[in-house]
Coordinates of C-alpha atoms in Angstrom, one line a residue:
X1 CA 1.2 6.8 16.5
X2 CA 1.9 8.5 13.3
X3 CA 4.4 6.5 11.2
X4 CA 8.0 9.1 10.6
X5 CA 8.9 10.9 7.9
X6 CA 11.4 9.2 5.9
X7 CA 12.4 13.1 4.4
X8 CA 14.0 13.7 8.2
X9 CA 16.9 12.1 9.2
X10 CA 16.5 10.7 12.6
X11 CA 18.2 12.3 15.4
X12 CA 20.8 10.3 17.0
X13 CA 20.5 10.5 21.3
X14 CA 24.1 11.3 23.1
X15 CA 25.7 8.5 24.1
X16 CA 25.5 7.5 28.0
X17 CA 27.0 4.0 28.0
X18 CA 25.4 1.0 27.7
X19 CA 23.7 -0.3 31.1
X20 CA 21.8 -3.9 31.2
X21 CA 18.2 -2.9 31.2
X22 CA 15.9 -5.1 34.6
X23 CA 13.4 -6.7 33.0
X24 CA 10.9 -3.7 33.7
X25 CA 12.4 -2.1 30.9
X26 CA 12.7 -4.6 28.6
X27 CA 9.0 -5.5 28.6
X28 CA 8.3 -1.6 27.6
X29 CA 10.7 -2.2 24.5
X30 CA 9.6 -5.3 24.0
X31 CA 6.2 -4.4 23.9
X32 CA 6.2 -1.1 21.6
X33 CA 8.3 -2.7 19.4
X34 CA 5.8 -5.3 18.5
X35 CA 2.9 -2.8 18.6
X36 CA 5.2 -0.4 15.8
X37 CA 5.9 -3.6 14.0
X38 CA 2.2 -4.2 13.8
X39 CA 1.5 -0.6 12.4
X40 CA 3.8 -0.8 9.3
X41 CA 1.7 -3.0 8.0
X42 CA -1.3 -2.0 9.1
X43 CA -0.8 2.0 9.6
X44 CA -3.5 4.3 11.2
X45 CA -6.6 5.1 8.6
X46 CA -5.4 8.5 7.0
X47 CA -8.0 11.6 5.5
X48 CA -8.1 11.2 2.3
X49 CA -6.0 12.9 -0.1
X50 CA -6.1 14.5 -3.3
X51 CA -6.8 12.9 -6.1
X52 CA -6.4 13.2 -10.1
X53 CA -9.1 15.8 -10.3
X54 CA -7.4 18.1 -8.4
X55 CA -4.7 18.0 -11.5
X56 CA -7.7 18.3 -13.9
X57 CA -6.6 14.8 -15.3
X58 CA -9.2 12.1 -16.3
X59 CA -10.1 9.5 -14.1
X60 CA -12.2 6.8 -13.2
X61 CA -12.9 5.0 -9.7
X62 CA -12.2 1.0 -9.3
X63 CA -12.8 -2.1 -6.5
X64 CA -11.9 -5.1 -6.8
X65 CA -11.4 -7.7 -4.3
X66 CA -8.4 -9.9 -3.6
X67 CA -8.7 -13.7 -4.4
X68 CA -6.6 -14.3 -0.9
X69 CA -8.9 -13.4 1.4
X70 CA -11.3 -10.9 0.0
X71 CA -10.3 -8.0 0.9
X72 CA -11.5 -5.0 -1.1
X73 CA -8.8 -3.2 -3.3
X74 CA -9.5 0.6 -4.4
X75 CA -7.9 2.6 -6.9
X76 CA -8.1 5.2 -10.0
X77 CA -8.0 4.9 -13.5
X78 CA -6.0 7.7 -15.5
X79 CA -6.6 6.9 -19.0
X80 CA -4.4 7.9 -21.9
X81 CA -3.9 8.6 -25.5
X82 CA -2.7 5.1 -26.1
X83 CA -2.2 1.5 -25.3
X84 CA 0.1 0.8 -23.1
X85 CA -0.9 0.9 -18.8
X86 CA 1.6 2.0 -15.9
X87 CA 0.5 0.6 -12.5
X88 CA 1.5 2.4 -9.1
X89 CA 2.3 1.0 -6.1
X90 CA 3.4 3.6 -3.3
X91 CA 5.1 3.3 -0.1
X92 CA 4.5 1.9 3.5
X93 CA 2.1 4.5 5.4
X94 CA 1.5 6.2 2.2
X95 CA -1.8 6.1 -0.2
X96 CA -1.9 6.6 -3.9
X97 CA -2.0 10.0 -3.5
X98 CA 1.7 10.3 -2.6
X99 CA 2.1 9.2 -6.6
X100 CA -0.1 12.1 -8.2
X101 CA 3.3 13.6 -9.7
X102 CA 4.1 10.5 -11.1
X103 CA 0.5 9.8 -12.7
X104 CA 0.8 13.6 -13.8
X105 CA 3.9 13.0 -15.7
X106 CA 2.9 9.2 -16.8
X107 CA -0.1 10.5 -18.4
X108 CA 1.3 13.4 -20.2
X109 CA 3.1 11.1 -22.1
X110 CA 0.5 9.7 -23.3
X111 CA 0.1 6.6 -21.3
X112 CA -2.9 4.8 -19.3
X113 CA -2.1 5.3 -15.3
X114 CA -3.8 3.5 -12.6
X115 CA -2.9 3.2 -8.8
X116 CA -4.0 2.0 -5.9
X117 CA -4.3 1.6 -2.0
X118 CA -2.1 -1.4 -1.0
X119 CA -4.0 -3.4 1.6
X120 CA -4.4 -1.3 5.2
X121 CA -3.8 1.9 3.3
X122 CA -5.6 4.7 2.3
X123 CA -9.3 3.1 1.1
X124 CA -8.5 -0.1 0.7
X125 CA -9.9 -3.0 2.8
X126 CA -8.0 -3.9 6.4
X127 CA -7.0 -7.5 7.1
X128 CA -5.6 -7.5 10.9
X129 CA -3.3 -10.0 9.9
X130 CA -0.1 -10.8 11.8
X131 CA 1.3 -13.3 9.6
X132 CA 2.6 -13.8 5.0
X133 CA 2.5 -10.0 4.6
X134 CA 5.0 -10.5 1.5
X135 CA 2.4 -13.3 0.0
X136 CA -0.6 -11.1 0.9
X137 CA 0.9 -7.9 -1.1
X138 CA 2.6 -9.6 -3.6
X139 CA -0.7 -11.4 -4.4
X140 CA -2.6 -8.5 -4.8
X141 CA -0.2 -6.5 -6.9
X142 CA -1.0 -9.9 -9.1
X143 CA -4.9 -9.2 -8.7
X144 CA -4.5 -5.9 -10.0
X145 CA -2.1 -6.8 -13.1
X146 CA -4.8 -9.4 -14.1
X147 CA -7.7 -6.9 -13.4
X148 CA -5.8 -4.4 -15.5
X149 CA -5.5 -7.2 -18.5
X150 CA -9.2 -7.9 -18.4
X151 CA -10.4 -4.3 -18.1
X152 CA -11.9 -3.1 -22.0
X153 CA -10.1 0.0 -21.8
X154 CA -6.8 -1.2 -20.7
X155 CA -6.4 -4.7 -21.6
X156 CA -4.8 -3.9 -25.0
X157 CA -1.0 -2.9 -24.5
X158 CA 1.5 -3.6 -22.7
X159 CA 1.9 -3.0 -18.7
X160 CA 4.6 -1.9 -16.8
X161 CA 4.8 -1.9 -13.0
X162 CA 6.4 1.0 -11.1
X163 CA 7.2 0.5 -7.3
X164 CA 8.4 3.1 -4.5
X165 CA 10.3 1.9 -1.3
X166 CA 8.4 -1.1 0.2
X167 CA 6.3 -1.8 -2.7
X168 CA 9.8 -2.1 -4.8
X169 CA 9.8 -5.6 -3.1
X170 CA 6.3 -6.3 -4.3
X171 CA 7.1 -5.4 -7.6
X172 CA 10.1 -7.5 -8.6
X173 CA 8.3 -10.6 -6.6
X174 CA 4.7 -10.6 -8.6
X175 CA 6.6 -11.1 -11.9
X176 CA 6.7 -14.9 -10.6
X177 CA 3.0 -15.2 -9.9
X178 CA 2.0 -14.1 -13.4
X179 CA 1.0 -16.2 -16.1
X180 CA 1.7 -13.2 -18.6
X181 CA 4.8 -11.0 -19.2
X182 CA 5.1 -7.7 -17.8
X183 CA 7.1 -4.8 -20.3
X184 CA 9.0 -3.3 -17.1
X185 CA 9.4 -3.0 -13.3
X186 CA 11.0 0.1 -12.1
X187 CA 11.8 0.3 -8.7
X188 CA 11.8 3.6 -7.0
X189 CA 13.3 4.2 -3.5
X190 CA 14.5 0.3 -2.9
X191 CA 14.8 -2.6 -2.8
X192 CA 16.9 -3.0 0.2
X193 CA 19.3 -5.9 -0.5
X194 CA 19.4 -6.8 2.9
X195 CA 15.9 -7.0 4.6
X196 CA 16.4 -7.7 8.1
X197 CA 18.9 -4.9 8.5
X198 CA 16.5 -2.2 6.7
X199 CA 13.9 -3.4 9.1
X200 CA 16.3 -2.8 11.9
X201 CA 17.6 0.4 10.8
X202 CA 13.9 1.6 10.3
X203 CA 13.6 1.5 13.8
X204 CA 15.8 4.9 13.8
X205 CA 13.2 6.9 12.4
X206 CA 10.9 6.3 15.2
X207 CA 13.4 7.0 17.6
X208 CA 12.7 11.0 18.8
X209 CA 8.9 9.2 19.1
X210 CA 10.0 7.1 21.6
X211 CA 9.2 7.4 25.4
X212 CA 12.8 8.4 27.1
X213 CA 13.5 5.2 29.0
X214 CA 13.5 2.8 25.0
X215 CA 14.5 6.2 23.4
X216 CA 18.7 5.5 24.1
X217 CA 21.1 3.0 25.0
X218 CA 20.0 -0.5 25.7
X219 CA 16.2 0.5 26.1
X220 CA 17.2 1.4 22.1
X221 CA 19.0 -1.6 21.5
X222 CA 16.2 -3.8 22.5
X223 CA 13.3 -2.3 20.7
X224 CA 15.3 -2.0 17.3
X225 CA 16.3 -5.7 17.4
X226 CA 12.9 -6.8 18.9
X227 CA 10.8 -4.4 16.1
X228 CA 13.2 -5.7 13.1
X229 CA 12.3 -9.5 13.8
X230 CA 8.8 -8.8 14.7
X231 CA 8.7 -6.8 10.8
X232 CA 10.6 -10.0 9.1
X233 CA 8.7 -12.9 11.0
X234 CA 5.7 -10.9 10.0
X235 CA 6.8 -10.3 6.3
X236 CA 7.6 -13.7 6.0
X237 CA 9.6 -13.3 2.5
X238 CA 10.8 -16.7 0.9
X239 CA 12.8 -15.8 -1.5
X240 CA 15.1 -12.5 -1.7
X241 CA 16.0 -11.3 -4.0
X242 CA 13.7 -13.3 -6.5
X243 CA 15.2 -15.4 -9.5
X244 CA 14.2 -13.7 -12.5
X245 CA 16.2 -15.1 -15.1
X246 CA 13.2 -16.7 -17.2
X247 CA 11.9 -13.3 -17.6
X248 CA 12.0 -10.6 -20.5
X249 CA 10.8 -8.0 -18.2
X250 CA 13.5 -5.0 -18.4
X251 CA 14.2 -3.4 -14.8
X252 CA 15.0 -0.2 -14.0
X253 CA 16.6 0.6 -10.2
X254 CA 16.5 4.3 -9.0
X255 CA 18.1 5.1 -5.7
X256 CA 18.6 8.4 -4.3
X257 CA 21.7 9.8 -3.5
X258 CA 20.8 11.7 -0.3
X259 CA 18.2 8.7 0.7
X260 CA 19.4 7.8 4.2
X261 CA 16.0 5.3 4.6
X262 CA 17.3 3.0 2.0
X263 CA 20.1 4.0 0.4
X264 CA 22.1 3.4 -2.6
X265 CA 24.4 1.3 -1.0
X266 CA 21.5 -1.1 -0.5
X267 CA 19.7 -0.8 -3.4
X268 CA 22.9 -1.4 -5.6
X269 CA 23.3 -5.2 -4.1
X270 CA 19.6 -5.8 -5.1
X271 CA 20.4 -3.9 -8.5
X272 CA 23.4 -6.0 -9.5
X273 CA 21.8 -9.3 -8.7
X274 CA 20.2 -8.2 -12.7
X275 CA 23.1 -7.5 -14.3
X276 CA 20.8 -6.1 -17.5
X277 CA 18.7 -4.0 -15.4
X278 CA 19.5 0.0 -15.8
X279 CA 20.5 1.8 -12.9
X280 CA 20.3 5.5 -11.6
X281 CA 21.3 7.3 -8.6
X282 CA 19.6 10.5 -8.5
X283 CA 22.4 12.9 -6.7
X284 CA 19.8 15.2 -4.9
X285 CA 17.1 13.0 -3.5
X286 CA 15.8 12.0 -0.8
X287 CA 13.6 8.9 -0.1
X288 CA 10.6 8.4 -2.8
X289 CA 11.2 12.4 -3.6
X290 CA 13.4 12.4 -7.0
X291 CA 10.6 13.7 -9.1
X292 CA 11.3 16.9 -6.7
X293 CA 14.6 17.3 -6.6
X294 CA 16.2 16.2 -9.8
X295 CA 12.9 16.8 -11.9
X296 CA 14.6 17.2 -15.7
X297 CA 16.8 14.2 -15.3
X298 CA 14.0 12.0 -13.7
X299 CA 11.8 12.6 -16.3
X300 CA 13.8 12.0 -19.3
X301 CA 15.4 8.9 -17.7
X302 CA 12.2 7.4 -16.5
X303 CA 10.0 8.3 -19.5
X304 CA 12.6 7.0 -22.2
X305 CA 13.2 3.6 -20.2
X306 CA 9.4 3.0 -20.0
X307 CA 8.8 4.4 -24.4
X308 CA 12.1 1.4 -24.9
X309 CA 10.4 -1.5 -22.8
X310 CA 6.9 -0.8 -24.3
X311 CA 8.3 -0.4 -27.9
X312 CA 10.5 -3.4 -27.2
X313 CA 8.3 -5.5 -25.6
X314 CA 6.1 -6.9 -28.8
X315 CA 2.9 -9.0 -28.6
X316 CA 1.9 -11.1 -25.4
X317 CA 3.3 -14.4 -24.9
X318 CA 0.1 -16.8 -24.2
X319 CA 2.3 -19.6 -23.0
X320 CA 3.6 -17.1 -20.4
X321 CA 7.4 -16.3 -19.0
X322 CA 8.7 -19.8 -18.1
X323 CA 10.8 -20.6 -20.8
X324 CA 12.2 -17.0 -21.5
X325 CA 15.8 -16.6 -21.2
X326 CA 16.7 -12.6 -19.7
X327 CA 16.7 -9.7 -21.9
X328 CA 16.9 -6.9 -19.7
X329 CA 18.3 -3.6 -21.6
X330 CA 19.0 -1.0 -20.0

């Protein structure tokens, strides 16, 4: 089943009263919730997309494989004029070609670009794994950073990471599993503040998909409870939102005004838990779509937060973050 499109608001069922389901129809809900649960992790293998070529921009291929449980890792390299690296991370059911706009612009200004395909996504490797989906990503987001450092034509600036939706999560947690400092995080489309209540309210956008009899009333009421702790027991975070304060990293939140997935009023919890990050609400956008619909702003905002944190950031720390106090401008 094709995972919804978080651009369409999901269309609410008329009301018929709530009725206590026999158990024939739990076991339905019960059942399709765990299956969905299963997918967002692990989404149906999509074509594959475009790529930087078809922008006419530079780029080299990459594998490498995961130090969890080996699973292979595939991605592009955009290089640039100078130093400094931006990695992507997209969103959940997307690949790295849903950030082609933002390696476009990234690149223009001069910067190294690489994304990749999360785990289960796109080209990457699939684990079939029910279980430590936070560790799992979160790990490999830290396998990439440290391939990134090592790499000869990348290792020699300064990285910033820059997350969309799901992988916003990702990207504020890895800063913990490094042993060297990252420039900036900006988080793109989330983090949800409240994880087991975005899980739940995800549920909604798979609701027209549903068969009729889970589709309303308590047949509804089942599955969204039952698919938003199937999604948390399988994320398995430990620690929301992360403690950061040994960290110089700067931070940048970006929510989007019309963004009924995860919307500002979730992100802006998350947000203020750094009081020094910088923060943004985009009035136009939709979920993961600002570079669309408030293009000018987006750019300028984005591009001069990421020119501060490189400029600002000054030469690697080889002891690593742990005894950093914050210093996160915005």
């Amino acid at each position: 089943m094709p995972l919804p499109d978080p651009t369409h608001p999901p269309r609410e069922e008329p009301a018929r009263g709530r009725r206590s389901l026999p158990l024939s129809g739990v076991l339905p809900a019960v059942v399709l919730a765990a299956r969905h649960a299963y997918e967002l992790y692990h989404p149906p293998r999509s074509k594959p997309g475009r790529s930087p070529r078809n922008k006419n921009l530079p780029m080299r291929e990459f594998t490498l494989v995961t130090s969890r449980d080996r699973i292979t890792l595939r991605g592009w390299v955009v290089p640039g004029e100078g130093a400094h690296t931006v990695v992507l991370c997209h969103g959940m059911g997307r690949t790295k070609s849903s950030t082609l706009g933002h390696i476009e612009m990234l690149h223009r200004a001069g910067w190294n670009v690489l994304a990749f395909d999360m785990r289960n996504h796109g080209e990457s490797g699939r684990d079939k794994r029910y279980g430590s989906m936070a560790e799992r990503y979160t790990g490999d987001l830290a396998d990439v950073l440290r391939w990134v450092r090592a790499d000869p034509g990348l290792g020699g600036g300064e990285i910033a990471v820059y997350g969309f939706s799901f992988s916003t999560w990702v990207s504020l947690s890895v800063l913990k599993r490094l042993d060297d400092r990252l420039a900036a995080v900006i988080c793109d489309s989330g983090p949800a503040f409240d994880i087991k209540s975005a899980l739940r309210e995800f549920a909604a956008l798979r609701r027209s998909a549903l068969p009729r009899s889970v589709r309303g009333g308590a047949g509804f009421a089942v599955y969204r409870a039952c698919f938003g702790a199937f999604c948390e027991h399988m994320l398995a975070v430990r620690e929301w939102p992360p403690d950061l304060s040994r960290f110089r990293t700067r931070l940048m939140f970006i929510a989007g005004g019309q963004d009924f997935v995860v919307p500002e009023s979730q992100i802006a919890p998350a947000a203020h838990h750094y009081p020094d990050s910088e923060r943004w609400t985009a009035p136009n956008a939709l979920h993961m779509n600002a570079l669309r619909f408030d293009r000018e702003e987006y750019r300028e905002r984005v591009l001069a937060f990421l020119t501060r944190s490189f400029d600002g950031a000054g030469p690697a720390d080889p002891e690593g973050p742990q005894d950093k106090k914050v210093d996160i401008h915005g």
